[in-house]
Coordinates of C-alpha atoms and ligand atoms in Angstrom, one line a residue:
X222 CA 0.0 0.0 0.0
X223 CA 1.2 3.5 -0.8
X224 CA 4.5 4.6 -2.3
X225 CA 7.7 3.2 -0.9
X226 CA 9.7 5.6 1.2
X227 CA 12.3 6.2 -1.6
X228 CA 9.6 7.1 -4.0
X229 CA 8.1 9.6 -1.5
X230 CA 11.5 11.3 -1.0
X231 CA 11.8 11.4 -4.8
X232 CA 8.4 12.9 -5.1
X233 CA 9.4 15.8 -2.9
X234 CA 12.4 16.4 -5.2
X235 CA 11.2 15.7 -8.7
X236 CA 8.3 16.2 -11.0
X237 CA 5.4 13.8 -10.3
X238 CA 5.9 11.9 -13.6
X239 CA 9.4 10.9 -12.7
X240 CA 8.2 9.9 -9.3
X241 CA 5.5 7.6 -10.8
X242 CA 8.2 5.8 -12.9
X243 CA 10.4 5.3 -9.8
X244 CA 7.5 3.6 -8.0
X245 CA 7.5 0.7 -10.5
X246 CA 7.8 -2.6 -8.6
X247 CA 9.1 -6.1 -9.2
X248 CA 6.3 -8.6 -8.6
X249 CA 7.4 -12.1 -8.0
X250 CA 5.3 -15.3 -8.5
X251 CA 6.1 -18.9 -8.1
X252 CA 4.0 -21.2 -10.1
X253 CA 3.7 -24.9 -10.5
X254 CA 1.8 -26.3 -13.4
X255 CA 0.2 -29.7 -13.1
X256 CA -2.7 -31.8 -14.3
X257 CA -5.4 -32.2 -11.8
X258 CA -9.0 -33.3 -11.5
X259 CA -11.5 -30.5 -11.7
X260 CA -15.2 -30.0 -12.6
X261 CA -15.4 -26.8 -14.6
X262 CA -19.0 -27.6 -15.6
X263 CA -19.8 -30.0 -12.8
X264 CA -18.5 -33.0 -14.8
X265 CA -15.1 -34.1 -13.4
X266 CA -12.3 -34.1 -16.0
X267 CA -8.6 -33.4 -16.0
X268 CA -7.5 -29.7 -16.4
X269 CA -4.1 -28.1 -16.5
X270 CA -4.0 -26.0 -13.3
X271 CA -1.5 -23.6 -11.7
X272 CA -0.7 -24.0 -8.0
X273 CA -3.8 -26.2 -7.7
X274 CA -6.1 -23.6 -9.1
X275 CA -8.3 -23.4 -12.2
X276 CA -8.3 -20.9 -13.8
X277 CA -4.7 -19.9 -12.8
X278 CA -4.1 -17.1 -10.3
X279 CA -4.9 -13.5 -11.4
X280 CA -1.8 -11.4 -11.9
X281 CA -2.4 -7.8 -10.9
X282 CA 0.2 -5.2 -11.4
X283 CA 0.8 -1.5 -12.3
X284 CA 2.0 -0.2 -15.6
X285 CA 5.8 -0.1 -15.5
X286 CA 6.1 -3.1 -13.1
X287 CA 8.3 -6.0 -13.8
X288 CA 6.7 -9.4 -13.5
X289 CA 8.8 -12.4 -12.5
X290 CA 7.1 -15.8 -12.8
X291 CA 9.2 -18.7 -11.8
X292 CA 7.4 -21.5 -13.5
X293 CA 7.9 -25.1 -12.6
X294 CA 6.5 -27.7 -15.0
X295 CA 5.0 -30.5 -12.9
X296 CA 3.2 -32.2 -15.8
X297 CA 4.3 -35.8 -16.0
X298 CA 5.3 -36.1 -19.6
X299 CA 4.6 -32.8 -21.5
X300 CA 6.5 -29.6 -22.0
X301 CA 4.8 -26.3 -21.3
X302 CA 5.1 -22.6 -21.9
X303 CA 2.9 -19.6 -21.0
X304 CA 2.2 -16.7 -23.3
X305 CA 1.2 -13.3 -21.9
X306 CA -1.4 -12.3 -24.3
X307 CA -1.4 -8.6 -25.1
X308 CA 1.9 -7.8 -23.4
X309 CA 4.3 -6.6 -26.1
X310 CA 7.5 -7.9 -24.5
X311 CA 9.5 -4.9 -25.6
X312 CA 13.1 -5.9 -25.4
X313 CA 12.3 -9.3 -24.0
X314 CA 11.1 -11.4 -26.9
X315 CA 12.3 -14.6 -25.3
X316 CA 9.7 -14.1 -22.6
X317 CA 6.8 -14.2 -25.0
X318 CA 6.0 -17.9 -24.2
X319 CA 5.5 -19.4 -27.6
X320 CA 6.9 -23.0 -27.9
X321 CA 9.1 -23.5 -31.0
X322 CA 9.0 -19.7 -31.7
X323 CA 10.3 -17.7 -28.8
X324 CA 11.6 -20.5 -26.5
X325 CA 12.1 -24.2 -25.9
X326 CA 9.2 -25.8 -24.2
X327 CA 9.9 -26.2 -20.5
X328 CA 10.4 -29.9 -19.8
X329 CA 8.8 -31.8 -16.9
X330 CA 10.5 -31.1 -13.6
X331 CA 12.3 -28.0 -15.1
X332 CA 11.8 -24.4 -14.2
X333 CA 11.9 -21.3 -16.4
X334 CA 11.6 -17.7 -15.2
X335 CA 9.6 -15.3 -17.2
X336 CA 10.7 -11.7 -16.6
X337 CA 9.0 -8.9 -18.5
X338 CA 7.6 -5.4 -18.0
X339 CA 3.9 -4.7 -18.3
X340 CA 4.3 -1.3 -19.9
X341 CA 0.7 -0.4 -20.6
X342 CA -2.4 -0.5 -18.4
X343 CA -5.2 -2.7 -19.6
X344 CA -7.1 -6.0 -19.4
X345 CA -5.0 -9.0 -20.5
X346 CA -4.7 -12.7 -19.9
X347 CA -2.2 -15.4 -20.1
X348 CA -2.4 -18.9 -21.5
X349 CA -0.5 -22.0 -22.6
X350 CA 0.9 -21.8 -26.1
X351 CA 2.1 -25.3 -26.8
X352 CA -0.1 -27.6 -28.8
X353 CA -3.7 -27.0 -27.6
X354 CA -2.8 -26.6 -23.9
X355 CA -4.9 -23.4 -23.7
X356 CA -8.0 -25.5 -24.3
X357 CA -7.0 -27.8 -21.4
X358 CA -7.6 -24.9 -19.1
X359 CA -4.2 -23.4 -18.9
X360 CA -5.1 -19.7 -18.6
X361 CA -5.8 -16.8 -16.2
X362 CA -6.2 -13.1 -16.0
X363 CA -3.5 -10.4 -16.1
X364 CA -4.7 -7.0 -15.1
X365 CA -2.5 -3.9 -15.3
X366 CA -3.6 -0.8 -13.5
X367 CA -2.3 2.7 -14.4
X368 CA 1.0 3.7 -12.9
X369 CA 1.0 5.1 -9.4
X370 CA -0.2 8.7 -9.5
X371 CA -1.8 8.3 -13.0
X372 CA -5.6 8.1 -13.6
X373 CA -7.8 6.2 -15.9
X374 CA -9.6 8.5 -18.4
X375 CA -13.0 7.4 -16.9
X376 CA -14.5 7.0 -13.5
X377 CA -15.8 4.0 -11.7
X378 CA -16.6 2.8 -8.2
X379 CA -15.8 -0.9 -8.4
X380 CA -14.5 -3.5 -10.7
X381 CA -15.7 -7.0 -11.8
X382 CA -13.5 -9.4 -13.8
X383 CA -14.9 -11.9 -16.3
X384 CA -12.6 -14.3 -18.0
X385 CA -14.6 -16.2 -20.6
X386 CA -13.8 -19.6 -22.0
X387 CA -15.3 -22.7 -23.6
X388 CA -14.9 -26.2 -22.4
X389 CA -14.7 -29.7 -24.1
X390 CA -15.2 -33.0 -22.3
X391 CA -12.7 -34.7 -24.6
X392 CA -9.1 -34.3 -23.6
X393 CA -6.9 -32.0 -25.8
X394 CA -4.9 -35.1 -26.7
X395 CA -8.0 -36.7 -28.2
X396 CA -8.9 -33.4 -29.9
X397 CA -5.4 -33.0 -31.4
X398 CA -5.5 -36.6 -32.8
X399 CA -9.0 -36.0 -34.2
X400 CA -8.0 -32.8 -36.0
X401 CA -4.8 -34.3 -37.4
X402 CA -6.2 -37.7 -38.4
X403 CA -7.2 -39.1 -41.8
X404 CA -10.0 -38.9 -42.4
X405 CA -10.4 -35.7 -40.5
X406 CA -12.6 -35.8 -37.4
X407 CA -14.2 -32.6 -36.3
X408 CA -14.1 -32.0 -32.6
X409 CA -17.6 -30.4 -32.6
X410 CA -18.8 -27.6 -30.5
X411 CA -17.7 -27.2 -26.8
X412 CA -19.9 -28.8 -24.2
X413 CA -20.0 -25.6 -22.0
X414 CA -19.2 -22.0 -21.8
X415 CA -17.4 -20.9 -18.6
X416 CA -17.2 -17.6 -16.7
X417 CA -14.2 -17.5 -14.5
X418 CA -13.7 -21.2 -15.1
X419 CA -17.3 -22.1 -14.0
X420 CA -20.2 -23.4 -16.0
X421 CA -23.1 -25.9 -15.8
X422 CA -23.3 -28.7 -18.3
X423 CA -26.7 -30.0 -19.3
X424 CA -28.8 -27.9 -16.9
X425 CA -29.8 -24.3 -16.7
X426 CA -29.6 -21.9 -13.8
X427 CA -32.5 -20.1 -15.5
X428 CA -34.7 -23.2 -15.8
X429 CA -37.4 -21.3 -14.0
X430 CA -37.6 -19.0 -17.1
X431 CA -37.2 -21.6 -19.8
X432 CA -39.7 -24.4 -20.3
X433 CA -38.2 -27.9 -20.6
X434 CA -34.8 -27.0 -19.3
X435 CA -33.3 -29.0 -16.5
X436 CA -32.9 -27.2 -13.3
X437 CA -29.3 -27.4 -12.0
X438 CA -28.9 -29.4 -8.8
X439 CA -28.3 -27.0 -5.9
X440 CA -24.7 -26.0 -6.3
X441 CA -23.0 -28.7 -4.2
X442 CA -19.8 -28.3 -6.1
X443 CA -18.0 -25.0 -5.6
X444 CA -15.9 -25.7 -8.7
X445 CA -19.0 -25.2 -10.9
X446 CA -21.2 -23.0 -8.7
X447 CA -22.6 -20.0 -10.6
X448 CA -20.5 -16.9 -10.4
X449 CA -22.1 -14.1 -8.4
X450 CA -21.0 -10.5 -8.9
X451 CA -22.0 -8.5 -5.9
X452 CA -22.8 -4.8 -6.7
X453 CA -24.4 -1.9 -4.9
X454 CA -27.2 0.2 -6.4
X455 CA -26.4 3.4 -8.2
X456 CA -22.7 2.8 -8.7
X457 CA -20.6 2.5 -11.8
X458 CA -18.6 -0.7 -12.3
X459 CA -15.8 -1.5 -14.7
X460 CA -16.3 -4.9 -16.1
X461 CA -13.1 -6.4 -17.5
X462 CA -14.1 -9.0 -20.0
X463 CA -11.7 -11.2 -21.9
X464 CA -12.2 -14.3 -24.1
X465 CA -9.7 -17.1 -24.1
X466 CA -12.1 -19.6 -25.9
X467 CA -10.8 -22.5 -27.9
X468 CA -13.4 -22.2 -30.6
X469 CA -16.4 -20.1 -29.7
X470 CA -17.1 -16.5 -30.6
X471 CA -19.2 -15.0 -27.8
X472 CA -21.7 -12.3 -27.0
X473 CA -22.2 -10.9 -23.5
X474 CA -25.3 -9.1 -22.3
X475 CA -26.6 -8.2 -18.8
X476 CA -30.4 -8.0 -18.3
X477 CA -31.8 -4.4 -18.6
X478 CA -28.3 -2.8 -18.4
X479 CA -26.4 -0.8 -21.0
X480 CA -22.7 -1.2 -21.4
X481 CA -20.3 1.6 -22.2
X482 CA -17.2 0.3 -24.0
X483 CA -14.0 2.1 -22.9
X484 CA -11.1 -0.2 -23.5
X485 CA -10.2 -2.9 -26.1
X486 CA -7.0 -5.0 -25.8
X487 CA -5.3 -2.7 -23.5
X488 CA -6.1 0.5 -25.5
X489 CA -8.6 3.1 -24.7
X490 CA -11.4 3.5 -27.1
X491 CA -13.8 6.4 -27.8
X492 CA -16.6 5.4 -25.4
X493 CA -19.8 4.1 -27.0
X494 CA -23.0 2.6 -25.5
X495 CA -24.4 -0.9 -26.5
X496 CA -26.8 -3.5 -25.2
X497 CA -24.3 -6.3 -25.7
X498 CA -20.8 -6.9 -26.8
X499 CA -19.2 -9.5 -29.1
X500 CA -16.0 -11.1 -28.1
X501 CA -13.8 -13.3 -30.3
X502 CA -11.1 -15.5 -28.9
X503 CA -8.2 -13.3 -28.0
X504 CA -10.3 -10.1 -27.4
X505 CA -10.5 -8.2 -24.2
X506 CA -12.7 -5.2 -23.3
X507 CA -13.5 -3.0 -20.4
X508 CA -17.1 -1.9 -20.2
X509 CA -18.8 0.4 -17.7
X510 CA -22.1 -0.6 -16.2
X511 CA -24.2 1.6 -13.9
X512 CA -26.5 -0.2 -11.5
X513 CA -29.4 2.1 -12.1
X514 CA -32.2 -0.6 -12.5
X515 CA -34.9 -1.8 -10.1
X516 CA -33.0 -2.6 -6.9
X517 CA -35.4 -5.2 -5.7
X518 CA -34.1 -7.6 -8.3
X519 CA -30.9 -9.4 -9.4
X520 CA -30.0 -9.7 -13.1
X521 CA -28.6 -12.3 -15.3
X522 CA -25.2 -11.9 -17.0
X523 CA -25.5 -14.1 -20.1
X524 CA -22.8 -15.2 -22.5
X525 CA -23.8 -17.0 -25.7
X526 CA -22.3 -18.3 -28.9
X527 CA -22.0 -16.2 -32.1
X528 CA -20.7 -17.1 -35.6
X529 CA -21.4 -20.8 -35.5
X530 CA -24.7 -22.7 -35.1
X531 CA -24.8 -22.8 -31.3
X532 CA -24.9 -26.2 -29.7
X533 CA -23.7 -24.9 -26.4
X534 CA -26.0 -23.4 -23.8
X535 CA -25.3 -19.8 -22.7
X536 CA -23.2 -19.4 -19.6
X537 CA -25.0 -17.5 -16.8
X538 CA -23.8 -15.5 -13.8
X539 CA -25.7 -13.4 -11.4
X540 CA -25.4 -9.6 -11.0
X541 CA -26.4 -9.5 -7.4
X542 CA -27.8 -6.1 -6.3
X543 CA -27.3 -5.7 -2.6
X544 CA -28.9 -6.2 -0.3
X545 CA -30.8 -8.9 -2.2
X546 CA -29.7 -12.4 -1.5
X547 CA -27.3 -13.9 -4.2
X548 CA -29.7 -16.9 -4.5
X549 CA -32.7 -14.7 -5.4
X550 CA -33.5 -15.6 -9.0
X551 CA -33.6 -12.6 -11.3
X552 CA -37.1 -11.5 -12.2
X553 CA -36.3 -11.2 -15.9
X554 CA -35.3 -14.0 -18.2
X555 CA -31.6 -13.9 -19.3
X556 CA -31.1 -11.6 -22.3
X557 CA -31.2 -13.5 -25.5
X558 CA -28.0 -13.8 -27.5
X559 CA -28.4 -12.2 -31.0
X560 CA -28.9 -14.8 -33.8
X561 CA -25.6 -16.6 -34.4
X562 CA -25.5 -15.6 -38.0
X563 CA -26.6 -12.0 -37.6
X564 CA -23.3 -10.7 -38.9
X565 CA -24.8 -7.2 -39.4
X566 CA -25.1 -7.0 -35.6
X567 CA -21.5 -8.2 -35.2
X568 CA -20.2 -5.7 -37.8
X569 CA -22.2 -2.8 -36.3
X570 CA -20.5 -3.5 -33.0
X571 CA -17.0 -3.9 -34.5
X572 CA -17.1 -0.9 -36.7
X573 CA -18.0 1.3 -33.8
X574 CA -14.7 0.7 -32.1
X575 CA -12.6 3.9 -32.6
X576 CA -9.5 5.0 -30.8
X577 CA -9.9 7.4 -27.9
X578 CA -8.5 10.9 -28.6
X579 CA -4.8 10.9 -27.6
X580 CA -4.1 7.4 -29.0
X581 CA -1.0 7.5 -31.3
X582 CA -2.2 7.7 -34.9
X583 CA -0.8 5.3 -37.6
X584 CA 1.9 6.3 -40.0
X585 CA 0.2 7.8 -43.1
X586 CA 1.7 5.2 -45.4
X587 CA 3.2 1.7 -45.2
X588 CA 6.6 0.5 -46.5
X589 CA 5.4 -3.0 -47.2
X590 CA 2.1 -4.8 -47.8
X591 CA 1.6 -8.4 -47.0
X592 CA -1.7 -10.0 -48.2
X593 CA -2.8 -13.2 -46.6
X594 CA -5.4 -15.3 -48.1
X595 CA -7.1 -17.6 -45.6
X596 CA -8.3 -20.9 -47.0
X597 CA -9.3 -24.3 -45.9
X598 CA -7.4 -27.0 -47.8
X599 CA -6.6 -30.7 -48.1
X600 CA -3.2 -32.3 -47.8
X601 CA -2.8 -35.9 -48.4
X602 CA -6.2 -36.7 -46.9
X603 CA -5.8 -34.3 -44.0
X604 CA -7.7 -31.0 -43.6
X605 CA -5.6 -27.9 -43.1
X606 CA -5.9 -24.2 -42.9
X607 CA -3.6 -22.4 -45.2
X608 CA -2.2 -18.9 -45.7
X609 CA -1.5 -18.2 -49.4
X610 CA -1.9 -21.9 -49.8
X611 CA 0.8 -22.9 -47.2
X612 CA -0.2 -24.4 -43.9
X613 CA 2.2 -23.4 -41.0
X614 CA 4.2 -26.0 -39.2
X615 CA 6.6 -25.2 -36.4
X616 CA 10.3 -26.3 -36.2
X617 CA 12.0 -28.5 -33.7
X618 CA 14.4 -25.6 -32.8
X619 CA 12.6 -22.4 -31.8
X620 CA 13.1 -19.6 -34.2
X621 CA 14.3 -16.9 -31.9
X622 CA 17.5 -18.7 -30.9
X623 CA 18.2 -20.3 -34.2
X624 CA 17.8 -17.1 -36.2
X625 CA 19.8 -15.1 -33.6
X626 CA 22.6 -17.7 -33.8
X627 CA 22.5 -17.6 -37.6
X628 CA 21.6 -21.3 -37.9
X629 CA 20.0 -20.5 -41.3
X630 CA 19.3 -24.2 -42.1
X631 CA 16.3 -23.8 -39.8
X632 CA 14.5 -21.6 -42.4
X633 CA 13.3 -22.9 -45.7
X634 CA 15.0 -21.1 -48.6
X635 CA 11.7 -20.2 -50.3
X636 CA 10.2 -17.0 -48.9
X637 CA 6.4 -17.1 -48.4
X638 CA 4.2 -15.3 -50.9
X639 CA 3.3 -11.7 -50.1
X640 CA 0.2 -11.7 -52.2
X641 CA -2.3 -14.0 -53.8
X642 CA -3.9 -14.1 -57.2
X643 CA -6.3 -11.3 -57.9
X644 CA -8.4 -13.8 -59.8
X645 CA -9.0 -16.0 -56.7
X646 CA -12.8 -16.2 -56.2
X647 CA -13.3 -15.9 -52.4
X648 CA -17.0 -16.9 -52.8
X649 CA -16.3 -20.5 -53.9
X650 CA -14.4 -23.4 -52.4
X651 CA -10.7 -23.5 -53.5
X652 CA -10.6 -24.7 -57.1
X653 CA -7.5 -26.7 -56.3
X654 CA -7.8 -27.6 -52.6
X655 CA -4.4 -29.2 -52.3
X656 CA -1.9 -27.4 -50.0
X657 CA 1.5 -27.9 -48.7
X658 CA 3.1 -27.2 -45.3
X659 CA 5.8 -24.6 -44.7
X660 CA 7.3 -22.3 -42.1
X661 CA 5.5 -19.1 -43.3
X662 CA 8.3 -16.9 -41.9
X663 CA 8.2 -13.3 -43.1
X664 CA 11.4 -11.4 -42.4
X665 CA 10.7 -7.8 -41.4
X666 CA 13.4 -5.0 -41.4
X667 CA 13.6 -2.8 -38.3
X668 CA 11.1 0.0 -38.1
X669 CA 9.3 -0.8 -41.4
X670 CA 5.6 0.0 -41.4
X671 CA 3.7 -3.1 -42.5
X672 CA 0.2 -3.4 -43.8
X673 CA -1.4 -6.7 -43.6
X674 CA -4.5 -7.6 -45.6
X675 CA -6.3 -10.5 -44.2
X676 CA -8.6 -12.0 -46.8
X677 CA -11.3 -14.5 -45.8
X678 CA -12.7 -16.9 -48.3
X679 CA -15.0 -19.9 -48.7
X680 CA -14.0 -23.0 -46.8
X681 CA -14.0 -26.5 -48.4
X682 CA -17.8 -26.8 -48.4
X683 CA -19.9 -24.5 -50.4
X684 CA -21.5 -21.6 -48.7
X685 CA -19.3 -21.8 -45.6
X686 CA -16.9 -19.1 -44.5
X687 CA -16.0 -18.8 -40.9
X688 CA -15.0 -16.0 -38.6
X689 CA -11.2 -15.9 -37.7
X690 CA -9.8 -13.7 -35.0
X691 CA -6.2 -13.0 -35.8
X692 CA -3.8 -12.2 -33.0
X693 CA -0.4 -10.5 -33.3
X694 CA 2.4 -11.1 -30.7
X695 CA 4.8 -8.3 -29.8
X696 CA 2.8 -5.4 -31.1
X697 CA -0.5 -3.6 -31.2
X698 CA -1.7 -2.8 -34.7
X699 CA -4.1 -0.2 -36.0
X700 CA -7.2 -1.7 -37.5
X701 CA -7.6 0.5 -40.6
X702 CA -10.7 -1.1 -42.1
X703 CA -12.9 -3.9 -43.0
X704 CA -14.7 -4.8 -46.2
X705 CA -16.9 -7.5 -47.7
X706 CA -15.7 -9.7 -50.6
X707 CA -12.3 -9.6 -52.2
X708 CA -9.9 -6.8 -51.3
X709 CA -8.9 -5.0 -54.5
X710 CA -7.0 -2.0 -53.1
X711 CA -9.0 0.2 -55.4
X712 CA -10.6 3.6 -54.6
X713 CA -13.7 2.0 -53.1
X714 CA -11.5 -0.1 -50.7
X715 CA -9.3 2.9 -49.9
X716 CA -12.4 4.8 -49.0
X717 CA -13.2 2.1 -46.3
X718 CA -9.9 2.8 -44.5
X719 CA -9.9 4.9 -41.4
X720 CA -6.6 6.8 -40.9
X721 CA -8.0 9.3 -38.5
X722 CA -8.9 7.3 -35.4
X723 CA -8.4 3.6 -36.1
X724 CA -8.3 1.5 -32.9
X725 CA -5.1 0.0 -31.7
X726 CA -5.6 -3.7 -30.9
X727 CA -3.7 -7.0 -30.8
X728 CA -6.6 -9.1 -32.1
X729 CA -8.8 -8.4 -35.1
X730 CA -11.5 -10.5 -36.7
X731 CA -12.1 -11.3 -40.4
X732 CA -15.8 -11.7 -41.1
X733 CA -17.0 -14.4 -43.5
X734 CA -16.1 -13.6 -47.1
X735 CA -14.6 -10.3 -45.9
X736 CA -11.2 -8.6 -45.5
X737 CA -9.5 -6.7 -42.7
X738 CA -6.6 -4.3 -43.1
X739 CA -4.1 -3.8 -40.3
X740 CA -1.0 -1.6 -40.0
X741 CA 1.8 -1.9 -37.5
X742 CA 5.4 -0.7 -37.1
X743 CA 8.1 -3.4 -36.8
X744 CA 9.7 -1.6 -33.9
X745 CA 10.2 -4.6 -31.5
X746 CA 13.0 -7.0 -32.5
X747 CA 12.0 -10.6 -32.0
X748 CA 10.2 -13.5 -33.6
X749 CA 6.5 -13.1 -33.3
X750 CA 3.5 -15.3 -34.1
X751 CA 0.6 -13.9 -36.0
X752 CA -2.3 -16.4 -36.1
X753 CA -5.9 -17.3 -35.9
X754 CA -6.7 -17.5 -32.2
X755 CA -9.1 -20.4 -32.6
X756 CA -7.1 -23.2 -31.1
X757 CA -8.1 -26.0 -33.6
X758 CA -7.4 -23.6 -36.5
X759 CA -3.9 -22.8 -35.2
X760 CA -3.3 -26.5 -34.7
X761 CA -4.3 -27.0 -38.4
X762 CA -1.8 -24.5 -39.6
X763 CA -3.5 -21.1 -39.6
X764 CA -0.7 -18.8 -38.9
X765 CA 2.5 -17.0 -40.0
X766 CA 5.7 -15.9 -38.2
X767 CA 7.2 -12.4 -38.3
X768 CA 11.0 -12.6 -37.8
X769 CA 11.7 -9.0 -37.0
X770 CA 15.2 -7.4 -36.9
X771 CA 16.5 -10.5 -35.1
X772 CA 20.1 -9.1 -35.3
X773 CA 19.0 -6.4 -32.9
X774 CA 17.6 -8.8 -30.2
X775 CA 19.6 -8.7 -27.0
X776 CA 21.2 -11.7 -25.3
X777 CA 18.7 -14.6 -25.3
X778 CA 18.9 -16.4 -22.0
X779 CA 20.4 -19.8 -22.3
X780 CA 17.3 -21.4 -20.8
X781 CA 15.3 -20.3 -23.8
X782 CA 17.5 -22.1 -26.2
X783 CA 18.4 -25.3 -24.4
X784 CA 16.9 -27.6 -27.0
X785 CA 17.4 -28.7 -30.6
X786 CA 20.1 -27.2 -32.8
X787 CA 20.6 -24.1 -30.6
X788 CA 21.5 -26.4 -27.6
X789 CA 24.0 -28.2 -29.8
X790 CA 25.5 -24.9 -30.9
X791 CA 25.7 -23.6 -27.3
X792 CA 27.6 -26.7 -26.3
X793 CA 30.0 -26.1 -29.2
X794 CA 30.7 -22.7 -27.7
X795 CA 28.4 -20.4 -29.8
X796 CA 27.4 -17.1 -28.3
X797 CA 24.0 -15.6 -28.3
Ligands
C2O36 CU1 -3.4 -15.6 -27.1 CU2 -0.5 -16.7 -29.9 O1 -2.0 -16.2 -28.6
CU37 CU1 -9.6 -19.5 -37.6

């Protein structure tokens, strides 16, 4: 509590801004990762937990603090890494926590220490980034408050945290085998949606409102008991909402309450008021809610599926207006989720997101444009997702170390394509569905401004085009615009771009059959993943790698390179 003495002395002597910087803290955490029995939706399964908890512990820090997580892998036979989603890792690319990209997976019984600065306030989360471990429950919240002495640009009286996820009853091992097998076996829709790791399978808390639904047995199991958010009347709350789903796109609404969106992915946005918000996997938002409704009632917080025909019941939590009892059933039925395929509703929401005044504007022009066509393909009887017709596979030796050491053999000689045929018809299945695998590594020169055009297309079956939320590591990007159909870069497309107040984000969606244009500055040397945040899609190859000014990366800690060809080179006396 309060500023350390040194900082107080410094405050007396120096300008307040300097003082705030001095107050930055080191925050130490000791984590052990293990498999454990847990009942996220009241059915007992195995999850990957941290220190015996699911979801993992919430990290709370202030902007400028340094986080130290000493992570011990206590899984029996699997490696593990943790990615700090939304944290740019400026100057610490080896702490990004991506297996085969930024570091070697941490072996069972081994320990790795993540040290990094959380430089920007906002709502973030962390998660496993090796195979599909995120979908096994390896995630938690990471919340960064403004630096000591600074203020948020909006006021609120209290805060509620909602980490949203989806949950499958099949193990991730079964899921990975299914997705990789020949013939392909689709894993289907998740069994449950979870709020802060809790859901209820095959029963509804709101059964009293819905004919024919099973009433949930009185919450005997605290692991899946409904989440209750206690609030007081006539106050304003900041809800921090993040989605770490494996597959599902979500919509969140709270009975009778409006939501004011103020933050997206750790960046302030121009506030706007909505009835509900969409969240794609990888998104985070802060919304303000004022408890100005009838105080004699509680209200449902409802989270439902968008973008895919929902086969998963909405997740419910209770907004508990004091002094009502938490167990008092809301008088109103839970708000209905908009129709899953009402993309106009989704677009209306997404297009309203603008940067708050004061957000750095994008450079007026780009030095390079990379166009990425997203297609679903076949390879030798397997189903893959491809980018410009190449499906990403990861190497045995992580890129950061191998590129830094100049072990060039780890990169294929052929550079990935920067564009795709203008004649490609995005409204039809691929005319030649055959694809290949490759590393999809784009080498970026320091400080270049890069435009990325993400082009969606028809999948293998006719009249199917899915939503894909793309997430960039190591950077925020400006979302310059969205459009329907094929991007042509003509005057009409140019007119759709917003260079005045585009939002800064780390995740952006491509709508079915549409395109999204992003701009970022390659000002953070490292090797960064850029991929669809849907776990099965990434597993099936939907991603690329940006190898950015690797010669300017500082000394990579040995523990990040102690595997594969970099371990051999280290033993032979190579220097990082
Ligand atoms: Cu949250 Cu590479 O992912
Ligand atoms: Cu995808």
